[in-house]
Amino acid sequence: MNGPVAGRDAAEEFRGFRGRFELVAQAVDQVLNGKRDVVRLALACLLAEGHLLIEDVPGVGKTSLARALAAAFGVSSNRIQFTPDLMPSDVTGIEVHQGGGTFVFRPGPVFAHVVVCDEINRASPKAQAALLEVMQEQQVSVAGQARPVPRPFMVVATQNPIDFEGTYPLPEAQLDRFMMRLRIGRPDLEAESEILARDDRPVRGPALPEPVFDDRVLTTMVETARRVRVDPAVHRYVALLLRETRSDVHAPDVRLGASTRGGLALLRAARVHALAQGRQGVTPDDVKALAGPVLAHRLLLTDRALLDGVTGEEVLRRVLATVAVPR
């Protein structure tokens, strides 16, 4: 009895996932007008337990997107403004001496479900490195003691791709820890007009959606996505894509291809994408839809390619066109 019942329960969760996904996405859409695809990619990143890097100019709603995702699930969120004088303890927390030889740990802002790191490239490499452990292991080590952060846990980092003065580029190891890199872009005319028309309320900070679900539903959706089936042919397809990014064919443009961690991130995100589309298994179409956001920022381009204006997304399009799609 236990087997069939468990199977029916899982099937019902799979079917209910799409409806829940859309309800949350629609709530966040109200905050970020006209950016339907960006909202759904960011939501997929959260449900795949990934981290998100948003590269865009100021004023397009980067921080509002992160806060809206947390608000829709009623979970905690914190914001850290990265500056050159930021210390690692300003991120992770610190032990404070209370007298009598006792110390009390004061947690930093990283102890939240969604942590917004504004202008992450303006902090020193030392402060940036304070995120390396928590992004990989969902814990921070302070005074020799590991302290777990809430789960699910997501870092949403932002950086301005235009103004590089006084910035510290993220190292390859840290870029590789971000599941996706997105660009929001300016709203179209209709969306921008609607934003201007509705913003006649007294100034009190950005509007956030009312909670659609609670943290238990968020946890359930994350666990449901983990159980999505991936066919061995799809595993091989992702492996071939990774190998193609490292091949000599792309050597004039790429000096370092995508990592195995990138392939694992691509499959985790593809599981969520499949469920959001109403499918209970990952297809090559799910992989192709997410290859750009998940893999492009992991490709290190040559100086010549950068001077020629080649982008990681452009290389990924060539890779996808080269590798045969499994039937």
mmCIF file of C-alpha atoms in Angstrom:
data_model
loop_
_atom_site.group_PDB
_atom_site.id
_atom_site.type_symbol
_atom_site.label_atom_id
_atom_site.label_comp_id
_atom_site.label_asym_id
_atom_site.label_seq_id
_atom_site.Cartn_x
_atom_site.Cartn_y
_atom_site.Cartn_z
ATOM 1 C CA MET A 1 0.000 0.000 0.000
ATOM 2 C CA ASN A 2 2.755 2.446 0.908
ATOM 3 C CA GLY A 3 4.325 2.400 -2.556
ATOM 4 C CA PRO A 4 1.230 3.260 -4.651
ATOM 5 C CA VAL A 5 0.009 5.842 -2.126
ATOM 6 C CA ALA A 6 3.404 7.521 -2.057
ATOM 7 C CA GLY A 7 3.421 7.495 -5.858
ATOM 8 C CA ARG A 8 -0.007 9.144 -6.032
ATOM 9 C CA ASP A 9 1.076 11.790 -3.507
ATOM 10 C CA ALA A 10 4.168 12.602 -5.562
ATOM 11 C CA ALA A 11 2.108 12.829 -8.765
ATOM 12 C CA GLU A 12 -0.317 15.228 -7.077
ATOM 13 C CA GLU A 13 2.583 17.388 -5.867
ATOM 14 C CA PHE A 14 4.025 17.437 -9.389
ATOM 15 C CA ARG A 15 0.671 18.526 -10.824
ATOM 16 C CA GLY A 16 0.150 21.180 -8.138
ATOM 17 C CA PHE A 17 3.631 22.648 -8.615
ATOM 18 C CA ARG A 18 2.765 24.487 -11.821
ATOM 19 C CA GLY A 19 -0.243 26.264 -10.291
ATOM 20 C CA ARG A 20 1.721 27.347 -7.235
ATOM 21 C CA PHE A 21 4.613 28.509 -9.400
ATOM 22 C CA GLU A 22 2.306 30.698 -11.481
ATOM 23 C CA LEU A 23 0.569 32.201 -8.444
ATOM 24 C CA VAL A 24 3.889 33.307 -6.979
ATOM 25 C CA ALA A 25 5.176 34.529 -10.346
ATOM 26 C CA GLN A 26 2.038 36.609 -10.900
ATOM 27 C CA ALA A 27 2.422 38.200 -7.458
ATOM 28 C CA VAL A 28 6.032 39.167 -8.229
ATOM 29 C CA ASP A 29 4.971 40.396 -11.690
ATOM 30 C CA GLN A 30 3.020 43.157 -9.947
ATOM 31 C CA VAL A 31 6.293 44.520 -8.570
ATOM 32 C CA LEU A 32 8.393 44.076 -11.707
ATOM 33 C CA ASN A 33 6.086 45.137 -14.545
ATOM 34 C CA GLY A 34 6.723 43.770 -18.005
ATOM 35 C CA LYS A 35 9.503 41.350 -17.003
ATOM 36 C CA ARG A 36 7.637 38.046 -17.047
ATOM 37 C CA ASP A 37 10.556 35.905 -18.240
ATOM 38 C CA VAL A 38 13.010 37.424 -15.743
ATOM 39 C CA VAL A 39 10.607 36.833 -12.843
ATOM 40 C CA ARG A 40 10.124 33.173 -13.761
ATOM 41 C CA LEU A 41 13.839 32.562 -14.159
ATOM 42 C CA ALA A 42 14.545 34.155 -10.759
ATOM 43 C CA LEU A 43 11.780 32.081 -9.155
ATOM 44 C CA ALA A 44 13.188 28.927 -10.751
ATOM 45 C CA CYS A 45 16.601 29.815 -9.314
ATOM 46 C CA LEU A 46 15.122 30.118 -5.811
ATOM 47 C CA LEU A 47 13.243 26.810 -6.071
ATOM 48 C CA ALA A 48 16.392 25.081 -7.373
ATOM 49 C CA GLU A 49 18.287 26.377 -4.307
ATOM 50 C CA GLY A 50 20.609 28.418 -6.481
ATOM 51 C CA HIS A 51 22.088 31.895 -6.224
ATOM 52 C CA LEU A 52 21.388 34.724 -8.623
ATOM 53 C CA LEU A 53 23.664 37.416 -10.065
ATOM 54 C CA ILE A 54 21.843 40.373 -11.627
ATOM 55 C CA GLU A 55 23.929 42.640 -13.820
ATOM 56 C CA ASP A 56 22.149 45.816 -14.838
ATOM 57 C CA VAL A 57 22.127 49.580 -14.619
ATOM 58 C CA PRO A 58 20.629 51.276 -11.546
ATOM 59 C CA GLY A 59 16.883 51.735 -11.198
ATOM 60 C CA VAL A 60 15.522 48.681 -13.032
ATOM 61 C CA GLY A 61 14.241 46.830 -9.953
ATOM 62 C CA LYS A 62 17.078 44.455 -9.059
ATOM 63 C CA THR A 63 16.609 44.723 -5.290
ATOM 64 C CA SER A 64 12.811 44.885 -5.587
ATOM 65 C CA LEU A 65 12.812 41.563 -7.447
ATOM 66 C CA ALA A 66 14.730 39.815 -4.664
ATOM 67 C CA ARG A 67 12.578 41.275 -1.899
ATOM 68 C CA ALA A 68 9.384 40.423 -3.790
ATOM 69 C CA LEU A 69 10.424 36.761 -4.091
ATOM 70 C CA ALA A 70 10.957 36.560 -0.332
ATOM 71 C CA ALA A 71 7.720 38.420 0.418
ATOM 72 C CA ALA A 72 5.641 36.128 -1.812
ATOM 73 C CA PHE A 73 6.654 33.177 0.358
ATOM 74 C CA GLY A 74 6.604 35.128 3.615
ATOM 75 C CA VAL A 75 10.258 34.330 4.368
ATOM 76 C CA SER A 76 12.996 36.541 5.788
ATOM 77 C CA SER A 77 15.195 38.768 3.655
ATOM 78 C CA ASN A 78 18.157 41.022 4.427
ATOM 79 C CA ARG A 79 20.094 43.508 2.364
ATOM 80 C CA ILE A 80 23.829 44.221 2.504
ATOM 81 C CA GLN A 81 25.258 47.284 0.811
ATOM 82 C CA PHE A 82 28.721 46.257 -0.356
ATOM 83 C CA THR A 83 31.270 49.060 0.008
ATOM 84 C CA PRO A 84 35.104 49.146 0.011
ATOM 85 C CA ASP A 85 35.221 49.278 3.832
ATOM 86 C CA LEU A 86 32.897 46.290 4.364
ATOM 87 C CA MET A 87 34.441 43.640 6.621
ATOM 88 C CA PRO A 88 33.734 39.880 6.491
ATOM 89 C CA SER A 89 32.225 40.065 9.993
ATOM 90 C CA ASP A 90 29.740 42.647 8.672
ATOM 91 C CA VAL A 91 28.387 39.830 6.508
ATOM 92 C CA THR A 92 28.672 36.711 8.623
ATOM 93 C CA GLY A 93 28.384 38.084 12.160
ATOM 94 C CA ILE A 94 30.794 38.240 15.078
ATOM 95 C CA GLU A 95 31.328 36.921 18.595
ATOM 96 C CA VAL A 96 31.096 39.691 21.179
ATOM 97 C CA HIS A 97 32.841 39.483 24.550
ATOM 98 C CA GLN A 98 30.297 39.717 27.371
ATOM 99 C CA GLY A 99 32.774 39.754 30.240
ATOM 100 C CA GLY A 100 33.771 36.945 32.515
ATOM 101 C CA GLY A 101 35.296 35.036 29.637
ATOM 102 C CA THR A 102 31.955 34.510 27.857
ATOM 103 C CA PHE A 103 31.186 35.356 24.238
ATOM 104 C CA VAL A 104 27.843 35.780 22.493
ATOM 105 C CA PHE A 105 27.413 35.351 18.746
ATOM 106 C CA ARG A 106 25.663 38.193 16.981
ATOM 107 C CA PRO A 107 24.520 36.899 13.589
ATOM 108 C CA GLY A 108 25.168 39.010 10.515
ATOM 109 C CA PRO A 109 22.649 39.820 7.773
ATOM 110 C CA VAL A 110 23.550 36.621 5.926
ATOM 111 C CA PHE A 111 21.207 34.766 8.302
ATOM 112 C CA ALA A 112 18.038 35.047 6.205
ATOM 113 C CA HIS A 113 16.334 33.019 3.486
ATOM 114 C CA VAL A 114 17.036 35.637 0.796
ATOM 115 C CA VAL A 115 20.116 37.870 1.116
ATOM 116 C CA VAL A 116 20.487 40.802 -1.259
ATOM 117 C CA CYS A 117 24.107 41.846 -1.840
ATOM 118 C CA ASP A 118 23.902 45.221 -3.550
ATOM 119 C CA GLU A 119 26.850 46.182 -5.759
ATOM 120 C CA ILE A 120 28.834 43.139 -4.693
ATOM 121 C CA ASN A 121 31.818 44.159 -6.825
ATOM 122 C CA ARG A 122 32.364 47.349 -4.777
ATOM 123 C CA ALA A 123 33.604 45.391 -1.742
ATOM 124 C CA SER A 124 37.146 44.108 -1.380
ATOM 125 C CA PRO A 125 37.959 40.510 -2.344
ATOM 126 C CA LYS A 126 38.260 39.726 1.370
ATOM 127 C CA ALA A 127 34.660 40.818 2.011
ATOM 128 C CA GLN A 128 33.444 39.056 -1.136
ATOM 129 C CA ALA A 129 35.091 35.851 0.070
ATOM 130 C CA ALA A 130 32.916 35.929 3.200
ATOM 131 C CA LEU A 131 30.127 34.594 0.971
ATOM 132 C CA LEU A 132 32.055 31.651 -0.508
ATOM 133 C CA GLU A 133 31.355 29.158 2.285
ATOM 134 C CA VAL A 134 27.727 30.071 2.836
ATOM 135 C CA MET A 135 26.913 29.984 -0.889
ATOM 136 C CA GLN A 136 28.295 26.473 -1.207
ATOM 137 C CA GLU A 137 27.521 24.878 2.165
ATOM 138 C CA GLN A 138 24.665 26.993 3.618
ATOM 139 C CA GLN A 139 26.675 27.705 6.757
ATOM 140 C CA VAL A 140 29.230 30.176 8.073
ATOM 141 C CA SER A 141 32.176 29.379 10.320
ATOM 142 C CA VAL A 142 32.843 31.929 13.068
ATOM 143 C CA ALA A 143 35.392 31.307 15.833
ATOM 144 C CA GLY A 144 35.760 27.702 14.689
ATOM 145 C CA GLN A 145 32.044 26.908 14.932
ATOM 146 C CA ALA A 146 29.822 26.168 11.931
ATOM 147 C CA ARG A 147 26.468 27.944 12.056
ATOM 148 C CA PRO A 148 23.789 26.983 9.495
ATOM 149 C CA VAL A 149 21.690 29.617 7.746
ATOM 150 C CA PRO A 150 17.945 29.163 7.096
ATOM 151 C CA ARG A 151 16.955 26.809 4.274
ATOM 152 C CA PRO A 152 16.142 27.311 1.467
ATOM 153 C CA PHE A 153 18.870 29.933 1.169
ATOM 154 C CA MET A 154 19.509 32.277 -1.738
ATOM 155 C CA VAL A 155 22.019 35.044 -2.408
ATOM 156 C CA VAL A 156 20.887 37.662 -4.918
ATOM 157 C CA ALA A 157 23.881 39.806 -5.841
ATOM 158 C CA THR A 158 23.747 42.885 -8.047
ATOM 159 C CA GLN A 159 26.380 44.779 -9.934
ATOM 160 C CA ASN A 160 26.420 47.649 -12.377
ATOM 161 C CA PRO A 161 28.024 46.567 -15.686
ATOM 162 C CA ILE A 162 28.697 50.162 -16.745
ATOM 163 C CA ASP A 163 30.573 51.849 -13.873
ATOM 164 C CA PHE A 164 33.766 49.924 -13.045
ATOM 165 C CA GLU A 165 35.631 52.651 -11.175
ATOM 166 C CA GLY A 166 36.579 51.463 -7.690
ATOM 167 C CA THR A 167 35.278 47.938 -8.222
ATOM 168 C CA TYR A 168 36.758 44.473 -7.692
ATOM 169 C CA PRO A 169 35.678 41.928 -10.335
ATOM 170 C CA LEU A 170 34.317 38.699 -8.913
ATOM 171 C CA PRO A 171 36.855 35.856 -9.184
ATOM 172 C CA GLU A 172 36.034 32.812 -11.288
ATOM 173 C CA ALA A 173 35.450 30.607 -8.217
ATOM 174 C CA GLN A 174 32.774 32.982 -6.937
ATOM 175 C CA LEU A 175 31.099 33.476 -10.317
ATOM 176 C CA ASP A 176 30.811 29.697 -10.556
ATOM 177 C CA ARG A 177 28.740 29.637 -7.361
ATOM 178 C CA PHE A 178 25.955 31.676 -8.938
ATOM 179 C CA MET A 179 23.420 29.399 -10.580
ATOM 180 C CA MET A 180 22.202 32.116 -12.956
ATOM 181 C CA ARG A 181 23.170 35.517 -14.256
ATOM 182 C CA LEU A 182 20.292 37.684 -15.460
ATOM 183 C CA ARG A 183 19.802 41.133 -16.897
ATOM 184 C CA ILE A 184 16.468 42.815 -16.223
ATOM 185 C CA GLY A 185 16.625 45.607 -18.774
ATOM 186 C CA ARG A 186 14.519 48.735 -19.054
ATOM 187 C CA PRO A 187 10.727 48.301 -19.087
ATOM 188 C CA ASP A 188 8.896 48.840 -22.364
ATOM 189 C CA LEU A 189 6.756 51.926 -22.907
ATOM 190 C CA GLU A 190 3.500 50.429 -21.620
ATOM 191 C CA ALA A 191 5.095 48.920 -18.514
ATOM 192 C CA GLU A 192 7.007 52.092 -17.685
ATOM 193 C CA SER A 193 3.856 54.197 -18.098
ATOM 194 C CA GLU A 194 1.988 51.891 -15.720
ATOM 195 C CA ILE A 195 4.785 52.098 -13.146
ATOM 196 C CA LEU A 196 4.724 55.895 -13.289
ATOM 197 C CA ALA A 197 0.924 56.038 -13.085
ATOM 198 C CA ARG A 198 0.574 53.860 -10.015
ATOM 199 C CA ASP A 199 3.420 55.411 -8.048
ATOM 200 C CA ASP A 200 1.434 58.302 -6.558
ATOM 201 C CA ARG A 201 1.412 56.935 -3.019
ATOM 202 C CA PRO A 202 3.394 58.606 -0.206
ATOM 203 C CA VAL A 203 7.052 57.605 -0.270
ATOM 204 C CA ARG A 204 7.441 54.587 2.022
ATOM 205 C CA GLY A 205 9.696 52.200 0.191
ATOM 206 C CA PRO A 206 8.971 49.744 -2.607
ATOM 207 C CA ALA A 207 5.617 47.953 -2.676
ATOM 208 C CA LEU A 208 5.896 44.240 -1.981
ATOM 209 C CA PRO A 209 3.335 41.515 -2.658
ATOM 210 C CA GLU A 210 1.317 39.987 0.134
ATOM 211 C CA PRO A 211 2.484 36.447 0.998
ATOM 212 C CA VAL A 212 0.954 33.945 -1.410
ATOM 213 C CA PHE A 213 2.278 30.923 0.504
ATOM 214 C CA ASP A 214 4.385 30.325 3.596
ATOM 215 C CA ASP A 215 7.838 28.866 4.114
ATOM 216 C CA ARG A 216 6.424 25.338 4.366
ATOM 217 C CA VAL A 217 5.103 25.544 0.806
ATOM 218 C CA LEU A 218 8.457 26.920 -0.343
ATOM 219 C CA THR A 219 10.236 23.959 1.260
ATOM 220 C CA THR A 220 7.734 21.522 -0.284
ATOM 221 C CA MET A 221 8.235 22.987 -3.768
ATOM 222 C CA VAL A 222 12.030 22.757 -3.400
ATOM 223 C CA GLU A 223 11.778 19.110 -2.321
ATOM 224 C CA THR A 224 9.324 18.311 -5.126
ATOM 225 C CA ALA A 225 11.710 19.720 -7.735
ATOM 226 C CA ARG A 226 14.530 17.519 -6.434
ATOM 227 C CA ARG A 227 12.469 14.404 -7.254
ATOM 228 C CA VAL A 228 11.949 15.202 -10.930
ATOM 229 C CA ARG A 229 13.287 12.435 -13.147
ATOM 230 C CA VAL A 230 16.193 13.062 -15.495
ATOM 231 C CA ASP A 231 16.755 10.532 -18.282
ATOM 232 C CA PRO A 232 20.337 9.269 -18.800
ATOM 233 C CA ALA A 233 20.190 10.672 -22.340
ATOM 234 C CA VAL A 234 19.659 14.167 -20.891
ATOM 235 C CA HIS A 235 22.596 13.665 -18.491
ATOM 236 C CA ARG A 236 24.756 12.810 -21.495
ATOM 237 C CA TYR A 237 23.401 15.792 -23.449
ATOM 238 C CA VAL A 238 24.425 18.192 -20.662
ATOM 239 C CA ALA A 239 27.859 16.545 -20.439
ATOM 240 C CA LEU A 240 28.315 16.999 -24.199
ATOM 241 C CA LEU A 241 27.355 20.676 -23.910
ATOM 242 C CA LEU A 242 29.958 21.171 -21.179
ATOM 243 C CA ARG A 243 32.646 19.415 -23.215
ATOM 244 C CA GLU A 244 31.787 21.473 -26.295
ATOM 245 C CA THR A 245 32.378 24.737 -24.366
ATOM 246 C CA ARG A 246 35.900 23.453 -23.671
ATOM 247 C CA SER A 247 36.654 22.248 -27.195
ATOM 248 C CA ASP A 248 39.336 23.690 -29.455
ATOM 249 C CA VAL A 249 36.612 24.844 -31.863
ATOM 250 C CA HIS A 250 35.777 27.722 -29.514
ATOM 251 C CA ALA A 251 39.369 28.345 -28.348
ATOM 252 C CA PRO A 252 39.711 31.671 -30.217
ATOM 253 C CA ASP A 253 36.899 33.028 -28.046
ATOM 254 C CA VAL A 254 36.925 30.894 -24.872
ATOM 255 C CA ARG A 255 39.915 30.383 -22.599
ATOM 256 C CA LEU A 256 38.003 28.447 -19.913
ATOM 257 C CA GLY A 257 34.840 26.448 -20.532
ATOM 258 C CA ALA A 258 31.945 25.588 -18.242
ATOM 259 C CA SER A 259 32.571 23.554 -15.088
ATOM 260 C CA THR A 260 30.930 20.358 -13.891
ATOM 261 C CA ARG A 261 29.304 22.469 -11.161
ATOM 262 C CA GLY A 262 27.683 24.420 -13.978
ATOM 263 C CA GLY A 263 26.228 21.207 -15.387
ATOM 264 C CA LEU A 264 24.802 20.241 -11.999
ATOM 265 C CA ALA A 265 23.260 23.716 -11.656
ATOM 266 C CA LEU A 266 21.779 23.436 -15.144
ATOM 267 C CA LEU A 267 20.061 20.144 -14.280
ATOM 268 C CA ARG A 268 18.708 21.489 -10.968
ATOM 269 C CA ALA A 269 17.230 24.504 -12.707
ATOM 270 C CA ALA A 270 15.893 22.345 -15.552
ATOM 271 C CA ARG A 271 13.934 20.227 -13.042
ATOM 272 C CA VAL A 272 12.098 23.332 -11.827
ATOM 273 C CA HIS A 273 11.561 24.551 -15.390
ATOM 274 C CA ALA A 274 10.035 21.203 -16.382
ATOM 275 C CA LEU A 275 7.553 21.255 -13.486
ATOM 276 C CA ALA A 276 6.652 24.895 -14.186
ATOM 277 C CA GLN A 277 5.806 23.809 -17.740
ATOM 278 C CA GLY A 278 3.620 20.966 -16.470
ATOM 279 C CA ARG A 279 6.058 18.152 -17.231
ATOM 280 C CA GLN A 280 7.232 15.508 -14.754
ATOM 281 C CA GLY A 281 10.559 14.831 -16.449
ATOM 282 C CA VAL A 282 13.365 16.965 -17.854
ATOM 283 C CA THR A 283 13.616 17.273 -21.638
ATOM 284 C CA PRO A 284 16.376 18.719 -23.819
ATOM 285 C CA ASP A 285 14.113 21.753 -24.349
ATOM 286 C CA ASP A 286 14.342 22.533 -20.621
ATOM 287 C CA VAL A 287 18.124 22.350 -20.840
ATOM 288 C CA LYS A 288 18.271 24.579 -23.930
ATOM 289 C CA ALA A 289 15.943 27.172 -22.365
ATOM 290 C CA LEU A 290 18.258 27.596 -19.359
ATOM 291 C CA ALA A 291 21.704 27.051 -20.881
ATOM 292 C CA GLY A 292 22.297 30.784 -21.422
ATOM 293 C CA PRO A 293 21.350 32.057 -17.933
ATOM 294 C CA VAL A 294 23.139 29.153 -16.211
ATOM 295 C CA LEU A 295 26.304 28.651 -18.268
ATOM 296 C CA ALA A 296 27.165 31.902 -20.081
ATOM 297 C CA HIS A 297 28.732 33.650 -17.059
ATOM 298 C CA ARG A 298 30.888 30.579 -16.418
ATOM 299 C CA LEU A 299 32.698 30.962 -19.733
ATOM 300 C CA LEU A 300 35.884 33.000 -19.496
ATOM 301 C CA LEU A 301 36.410 34.719 -22.826
ATOM 302 C CA THR A 302 39.733 35.660 -24.380
ATOM 303 C CA ASP A 303 40.833 39.288 -24.543
ATOM 304 C CA ARG A 304 40.414 39.220 -28.306
ATOM 305 C CA ALA A 305 36.820 38.009 -28.005
ATOM 306 C CA LEU A 306 36.010 40.719 -25.487
ATOM 307 C CA LEU A 307 37.473 43.372 -27.781
ATOM 308 C CA ASP A 308 35.392 41.990 -30.654
ATOM 309 C CA GLY A 309 32.232 42.218 -28.545
ATOM 310 C CA VAL A 310 31.693 38.464 -28.278
ATOM 311 C CA THR A 311 29.493 37.426 -25.329
ATOM 312 C CA GLY A 312 29.103 34.193 -23.411
ATOM 313 C CA GLU A 313 25.515 33.992 -24.614
ATOM 314 C CA GLU A 314 26.690 34.119 -28.212
ATOM 315 C CA VAL A 315 29.143 31.273 -27.618
ATOM 316 C CA LEU A 316 26.379 29.230 -25.948
ATOM 317 C CA ARG A 317 24.144 29.671 -28.977
ATOM 318 C CA ARG A 318 26.899 28.224 -31.163
ATOM 319 C CA VAL A 319 27.401 25.357 -28.718
ATOM 320 C CA LEU A 320 23.684 24.520 -28.688
ATOM 321 C CA ALA A 321 23.629 24.542 -32.478
ATOM 322 C CA THR A 322 26.608 22.164 -32.625
ATOM 323 C CA VAL A 323 25.610 19.465 -30.116
ATOM 324 C CA ALA A 324 22.988 17.012 -31.379
ATOM 325 C CA VAL A 325 19.782 16.920 -29.342
ATOM 326 C CA PRO A 326 18.894 13.431 -28.074
ATOM 327 C CA ARG A 327 15.585 11.955 -29.164
#
